[in-house]
Short mmCIF file of C-alpha atoms in Angstrom, two decimals:
data_model
loop_
_atom_site.label_atom_id
_atom_site.label_comp_id
_atom_site.label_asym_id
_atom_site.label_seq_id
_atom_site.Cartn_x
_atom_site.Cartn_y
_atom_site.Cartn_z
CA MET A 880 30.44 -12.96 -17.79
CA LYS A 881 27.30 -10.85 -17.73
CA THR A 882 24.33 -12.36 -19.59
CA LEU A 883 21.68 -10.09 -21.08
CA SER A 884 18.40 -11.15 -22.66
CA LEU A 885 18.11 -9.97 -26.26
CA GLY A 886 14.76 -10.13 -28.03
CA TYR A 887 14.31 -9.76 -31.76
CA SER A 888 12.02 -11.08 -34.45
CA PRO A 889 12.68 -14.05 -36.76
CA CYS A 890 12.38 -11.72 -39.76
CA PRO A 891 15.40 -11.68 -42.10
CA ASN A 892 16.46 -8.12 -41.28
CA ASP A 893 16.71 -8.88 -37.55
CA THR A 894 18.43 -12.25 -37.89
CA PHE A 895 20.86 -10.63 -40.36
CA ILE A 896 21.61 -7.81 -37.92
CA PHE A 897 22.13 -9.96 -34.83
CA TYR A 898 23.76 -13.02 -36.40
CA ALA A 899 27.34 -12.06 -35.50
CA LEU A 900 26.42 -10.81 -32.04
CA VAL A 901 24.79 -14.06 -30.88
CA HIS A 902 27.12 -16.46 -32.70
CA GLY A 903 30.42 -15.26 -31.27
CA LYS A 904 31.59 -13.72 -34.54
CA ILE A 905 32.61 -10.47 -32.86
CA ASP A 906 34.35 -9.80 -29.55
CA THR A 907 31.72 -8.96 -26.94
CA GLY A 908 34.15 -8.87 -24.01
CA ASP A 909 32.53 -9.93 -20.76
CA LEU A 910 29.03 -9.81 -22.26
CA GLN A 911 26.99 -12.66 -23.62
CA PHE A 912 23.54 -12.44 -25.09
CA LYS A 913 20.63 -14.84 -24.66
CA GLU A 914 18.66 -14.65 -27.91
CA ILE A 915 14.88 -14.71 -27.71
CA LEU A 916 13.18 -14.84 -31.11
CA LEU A 917 9.52 -13.81 -31.08
CA ASP A 918 7.20 -11.95 -33.42
CA VAL A 919 7.32 -8.20 -32.89
CA GLU A 920 3.93 -7.92 -31.20
CA THR A 921 4.94 -10.53 -28.62
CA LEU A 922 8.17 -8.61 -28.08
CA ASN A 923 6.13 -5.43 -27.60
CA ARG A 924 4.07 -7.15 -24.90
CA SER A 925 7.18 -8.59 -23.23
CA ALA A 926 8.79 -5.16 -23.10
CA ILE A 927 5.70 -3.67 -21.46
CA LYS A 928 6.12 -6.31 -18.74
CA GLY A 929 9.83 -5.41 -18.47
CA GLU A 930 10.88 -8.98 -19.29
CA LEU A 931 13.78 -8.25 -21.66
CA ASP A 932 17.04 -6.34 -21.17
CA ILE A 933 17.43 -5.37 -24.83
CA THR A 934 14.69 -5.86 -27.38
CA LYS A 935 13.31 -4.97 -30.77
CA VAL A 936 9.99 -3.18 -30.38
CA SER A 937 7.64 -1.27 -32.63
CA TYR A 938 7.94 2.50 -32.33
CA ASN A 939 4.27 2.49 -31.36
CA ALA A 940 5.14 0.38 -28.30
CA PHE A 941 8.36 2.28 -27.57
CA GLY A 942 6.41 5.52 -27.35
CA ASN A 943 4.76 4.17 -24.21
CA LEU A 944 7.90 2.48 -22.82
CA ARG A 945 10.16 5.48 -22.47
CA ASP A 946 10.03 5.60 -18.67
CA ASP A 947 11.81 2.24 -18.53
CA TYR A 948 13.49 1.79 -21.92
CA CYS A 949 15.71 4.01 -24.06
CA LEU A 950 16.43 4.01 -27.77
CA LEU A 951 19.60 2.56 -29.27
CA ARG A 952 21.03 4.25 -32.33
CA SER A 953 21.74 0.98 -34.18
CA GLY A 954 19.73 -2.04 -35.27
CA GLY A 955 16.39 -0.39 -36.00
CA ALA A 956 14.07 -0.46 -39.00
CA LEU A 957 13.55 2.94 -40.60
CA GLY A 958 13.57 3.96 -44.20
CA ARG A 959 11.73 5.01 -47.29
CA GLY A 960 9.53 2.82 -49.44
CA CYS A 961 9.28 0.23 -46.66
CA GLY A 962 6.03 1.03 -44.88
CA PRO A 963 3.05 -1.22 -44.13
CA LEU A 964 0.38 -1.81 -46.77
CA VAL A 965 -3.37 -2.21 -46.58
CA VAL A 966 -4.44 -4.96 -49.00
CA SER A 967 -7.72 -6.49 -50.12
CA LYS A 968 -9.18 -8.87 -52.71
CA ARG A 969 -11.39 -6.07 -54.01
CA ASN A 970 -10.63 -2.73 -55.62
CA TYR A 971 -11.35 -0.82 -52.43
CA SER A 972 -10.34 2.73 -51.62
CA MET A 973 -9.59 3.64 -48.00
CA LYS A 974 -13.01 5.34 -47.78
CA ASP A 975 -14.63 2.05 -48.79
CA LEU A 976 -13.08 0.35 -45.75
CA LYS A 977 -15.08 2.33 -43.18
CA GLY A 978 -17.19 -0.20 -41.32
CA LYS A 979 -15.34 -3.10 -42.94
CA ARG A 980 -13.35 -5.78 -41.08
CA ILE A 981 -9.61 -5.11 -41.13
CA ALA A 982 -7.01 -7.60 -39.89
CA ILE A 983 -4.04 -6.05 -38.12
CA PRO A 984 -0.76 -7.65 -36.95
CA GLY A 985 -1.03 -6.27 -33.40
CA GLU A 986 -2.37 -3.24 -31.56
CA LEU A 987 1.14 -2.11 -30.56
CA THR A 988 2.63 -2.27 -34.04
CA THR A 989 3.66 0.91 -35.82
CA ALA A 990 1.56 -0.29 -38.74
CA TYR A 991 -1.58 -0.02 -36.61
CA LEU A 992 -0.47 3.37 -35.30
CA LEU A 993 -0.16 4.62 -38.89
CA LEU A 994 -3.61 3.26 -39.73
CA GLN A 995 -5.06 5.22 -36.80
CA LEU A 996 -3.19 8.36 -37.79
CA TYR A 997 -4.54 8.04 -41.31
CA ASP A 998 -8.14 7.57 -40.15
CA PRO A 999 -9.09 6.89 -36.49
CA ASP A 1000 -12.48 5.53 -37.59
CA LEU A 1001 -10.81 2.49 -39.14
CA LYS A 1002 -9.97 1.08 -35.71
CA LYS A 1003 -13.64 0.35 -34.97
CA ASN A 1004 -13.78 -3.07 -36.60
CA ILE A 1005 -10.31 -4.56 -36.40
CA LYS A 1006 -9.33 -8.17 -35.93
CA VAL A 1007 -5.94 -8.83 -34.33
CA MET A 1008 -3.90 -11.80 -35.52
CA PRO A 1009 -0.25 -12.82 -36.05
CA PHE A 1010 1.26 -10.95 -39.01
CA ASN A 1011 1.84 -14.15 -40.99
CA MET A 1012 -1.89 -15.01 -40.89
CA VAL A 1013 -3.21 -11.68 -42.19
CA MET A 1014 -2.95 -12.32 -45.94
CA ASP A 1015 -4.54 -15.75 -45.68
CA ALA A 1016 -7.45 -14.27 -43.70
CA VAL A 1017 -8.02 -11.68 -46.43
CA LYS A 1018 -7.74 -14.30 -49.17
CA LYS A 1019 -10.34 -16.53 -47.45
CA GLY A 1020 -12.74 -13.63 -46.93
CA GLU A 1021 -12.55 -13.81 -43.12
CA VAL A 1022 -11.83 -10.07 -43.23
CA ASP A 1023 -12.34 -7.41 -45.89
CA ALA A 1024 -8.80 -6.05 -45.79
CA GLY A 1025 -5.51 -6.63 -44.05
CA LEU A 1026 -2.68 -4.51 -42.73
CA ILE A 1027 0.54 -6.25 -43.77
CA ILE A 1028 4.14 -5.84 -42.64
CA HIS A 1029 7.57 -7.42 -43.08
CA GLU A 1030 8.11 -9.65 -46.12
CA SER A 1031 4.39 -9.66 -46.89
CA ARG A 1032 4.89 -6.56 -49.02
CA PHE A 1033 6.83 -8.75 -51.47
CA THR A 1034 4.36 -11.66 -51.57
CA TYR A 1035 0.80 -10.28 -51.27
CA LYS A 1036 0.18 -10.43 -55.05
CA ALA A 1037 0.72 -14.20 -54.96
CA TYR A 1038 -2.34 -14.36 -52.68
CA GLY A 1039 -4.45 -12.59 -55.28
CA LEU A 1040 -4.52 -9.40 -53.21
CA LYS A 1041 -4.41 -5.77 -54.28
CA LYS A 1042 -2.83 -2.77 -52.60
CA VAL A 1043 -5.33 -0.30 -51.19
CA ILE A 1044 -2.71 2.07 -49.75
CA ASP A 1045 0.96 2.19 -48.81
CA LEU A 1046 0.88 3.86 -45.39
CA GLY A 1047 4.62 4.44 -45.46
CA GLU A 1048 4.24 6.34 -48.73
CA TRP A 1049 1.41 8.35 -47.16
CA TRP A 1050 3.62 9.18 -44.16
CA GLU A 1051 6.50 10.28 -46.37
CA LYS A 1052 4.23 12.61 -48.35
CA GLU A 1053 2.77 14.06 -45.15
CA THR A 1054 6.08 14.65 -43.36
CA GLY A 1055 8.90 14.40 -45.90
CA LEU A 1056 10.59 12.04 -43.42
CA PRO A 1057 11.49 8.34 -43.44
CA ILE A 1058 9.07 6.00 -41.71
CA PRO A 1059 10.21 4.75 -38.28
CA LEU A 1060 8.92 1.18 -37.97
CA GLY A 1061 10.87 -0.61 -35.25
CA CYS A 1062 13.77 0.09 -32.93
CA ILE A 1063 16.14 -1.61 -30.55
CA SER A 1064 15.54 -0.51 -26.98
CA ALA A 1065 17.36 -1.20 -23.73
CA LYS A 1066 16.35 -0.98 -20.11
CA ARG A 1067 17.47 2.34 -18.68
CA SER A 1068 18.40 0.51 -15.46
CA ILE A 1069 21.30 -1.18 -17.28
CA GLY A 1070 23.12 2.16 -17.23
CA SER A 1071 24.31 4.43 -20.02
CA GLU A 1072 27.86 3.06 -20.18
CA LEU A 1073 26.70 -0.51 -20.82
CA ILE A 1074 23.93 0.65 -23.16
CA ASN A 1075 26.45 2.55 -25.29
CA LYS A 1076 28.70 -0.52 -25.42
CA ILE A 1077 25.77 -2.69 -26.58
CA ASP A 1078 24.92 -0.11 -29.22
CA SER A 1079 28.48 -0.29 -30.58
CA LEU A 1080 28.36 -4.10 -30.62
CA ILE A 1081 25.12 -4.11 -32.63
CA LYS A 1082 26.69 -1.78 -35.17
CA GLU A 1083 29.71 -4.07 -35.37
CA SER A 1084 27.41 -7.07 -35.84
CA ILE A 1085 25.73 -5.35 -38.80
CA PHE A 1086 29.07 -4.59 -40.43
CA TYR A 1087 30.12 -8.23 -39.97
CA SER A 1088 26.99 -9.54 -41.69
CA MET A 1089 27.39 -7.05 -44.52
CA ALA A 1090 30.95 -8.30 -45.07
CA HIS A 1091 30.00 -12.01 -44.76
CA LYS A 1092 26.56 -12.21 -46.35
CA LYS A 1093 26.63 -15.91 -47.25
CA GLU A 1094 27.69 -16.96 -43.76
CA SER A 1095 24.41 -16.00 -42.09
CA THR A 1096 22.14 -17.46 -44.82
CA GLU A 1097 21.28 -20.73 -43.07
CA TYR A 1098 20.49 -18.98 -39.77
CA ILE A 1099 18.25 -16.47 -41.55
CA LYS A 1100 16.41 -19.14 -43.58
CA ASN A 1101 15.86 -21.32 -40.52
CA HIS A 1102 13.78 -18.57 -38.92
CA SER A 1103 12.19 -16.78 -41.86
CA GLN A 1104 8.48 -17.14 -42.67
CA GLU A 1105 9.42 -16.88 -46.34
CA LEU A 1106 12.01 -19.37 -47.61
CA GLU A 1107 12.47 -18.05 -51.14
CA GLY A 1108 15.99 -16.68 -51.43
CA LEU A 1109 15.03 -13.68 -53.55
CA VAL A 1110 12.35 -12.54 -51.08
CA ILE A 1111 14.79 -12.84 -48.17
CA GLU A 1112 17.37 -10.83 -50.09
CA GLN A 1113 14.82 -8.13 -50.97
CA HIS A 1114 13.72 -7.99 -47.36
CA ILE A 1115 17.25 -7.48 -46.03
CA ASN A 1116 18.15 -4.95 -48.72
CA LEU A 1117 15.06 -2.89 -47.92
CA TYR A 1118 15.04 -2.96 -44.12
CA VAL A 1119 18.79 -3.06 -43.37
CA ASN A 1120 20.10 0.31 -44.49
CA ASP A 1121 22.03 3.34 -43.29
CA TYR A 1122 19.41 4.00 -40.62
CA SER A 1123 20.07 0.50 -39.22
CA ILE A 1124 23.71 1.41 -38.70
CA ASP A 1125 22.85 4.73 -37.10
CA ILE A 1126 19.46 6.38 -36.82
CA GLY A 1127 20.91 9.77 -37.82
CA GLU A 1128 19.33 13.21 -37.52
CA ASP A 1129 16.67 12.44 -40.16
CA GLY A 1130 15.66 9.34 -38.27
CA ILE A 1131 15.43 11.17 -34.95
CA LYS A 1132 13.25 13.85 -36.55
CA ALA A 1133 11.01 11.11 -37.94
CA VAL A 1134 10.58 9.49 -34.51
CA GLN A 1135 9.85 12.84 -32.88
CA ALA A 1136 7.28 13.66 -35.58
CA LEU A 1137 5.59 10.27 -35.13
CA PHE A 1138 5.39 10.70 -31.35
CA GLU A 1139 4.16 14.27 -31.63
CA MET A 1140 1.41 13.32 -34.08
CA ALA A 1141 0.39 10.29 -32.00
CA GLY A 1142 0.57 12.31 -28.78
CA GLU A 1143 -1.81 14.93 -30.13
CA LYS A 1144 -4.32 12.16 -30.84
CA GLY A 1145 -3.80 10.55 -27.43
CA ILE A 1146 -2.45 7.31 -28.88
CA ILE A 1147 1.01 7.64 -27.31
CA LYS A 1148 1.64 9.34 -23.98
CA LYS A 1149 3.86 12.41 -24.07
CA SER A 1150 7.22 12.21 -22.31
CA LEU A 1151 9.92 14.70 -21.35
CA LEU A 1152 12.54 11.97 -21.15
CA SER A 1153 15.31 11.82 -23.74
CA LEU A 1154 14.95 9.13 -26.40
CA PHE A 1155 18.47 7.94 -25.54
CA ALA A 1156 20.24 6.85 -22.37
#
């Protein structure tokens, strides 16, 4: 048996996607996977150190990992109406936030990349913290605004917060493309044959979870920051979609547009390497 380290976040979309793969629900042949559940920014940092064979990373991080990691077609988070939000207690506009303290869920997150693409000046007074602490920091007045991701888009109103902007919506209007948030990447050194096999297994794992939705519920709830069933269901329905099964031509165009825009601003290094193995 060949054991590969597999990193993904405890968020419902990821645990839904990988449930069958790591619980022996599908035939993985001579492969077994060691699951490593960490928040996405920690996964980004681990990938930069080359610590994981296969891992979920933000597209922001992946843009600077392409020498060592390639993109898998399955398992990622892309879509429409699913982008990060900037929230605050006050009725701020984005112009009002210049010079204000903004909490972000990590400097390598795609959310932070989008914030910089929207207005580079907003990066001057950021405060980095785990994504699940951002809304509380805004509520307590420790920061003036927060950049929220994951299931926070479903729960921020319960914290008494207001949406300043939906950066995914802004991206879609600017480009006409879906927003690429996170992807599954694999070390190029594994080899293209094995990488393609892993890609197929992830797709099969998604199909299994879609056909056996109740089966993975306990596993998903055990790791989710949000325990309310409806929020978990909304999260999965939004972030697990056709692009999760296969990135598709639209998704590839979206990634290329993101990297081109970020490359022009010097946020992501330009690369001539293919996205894929």
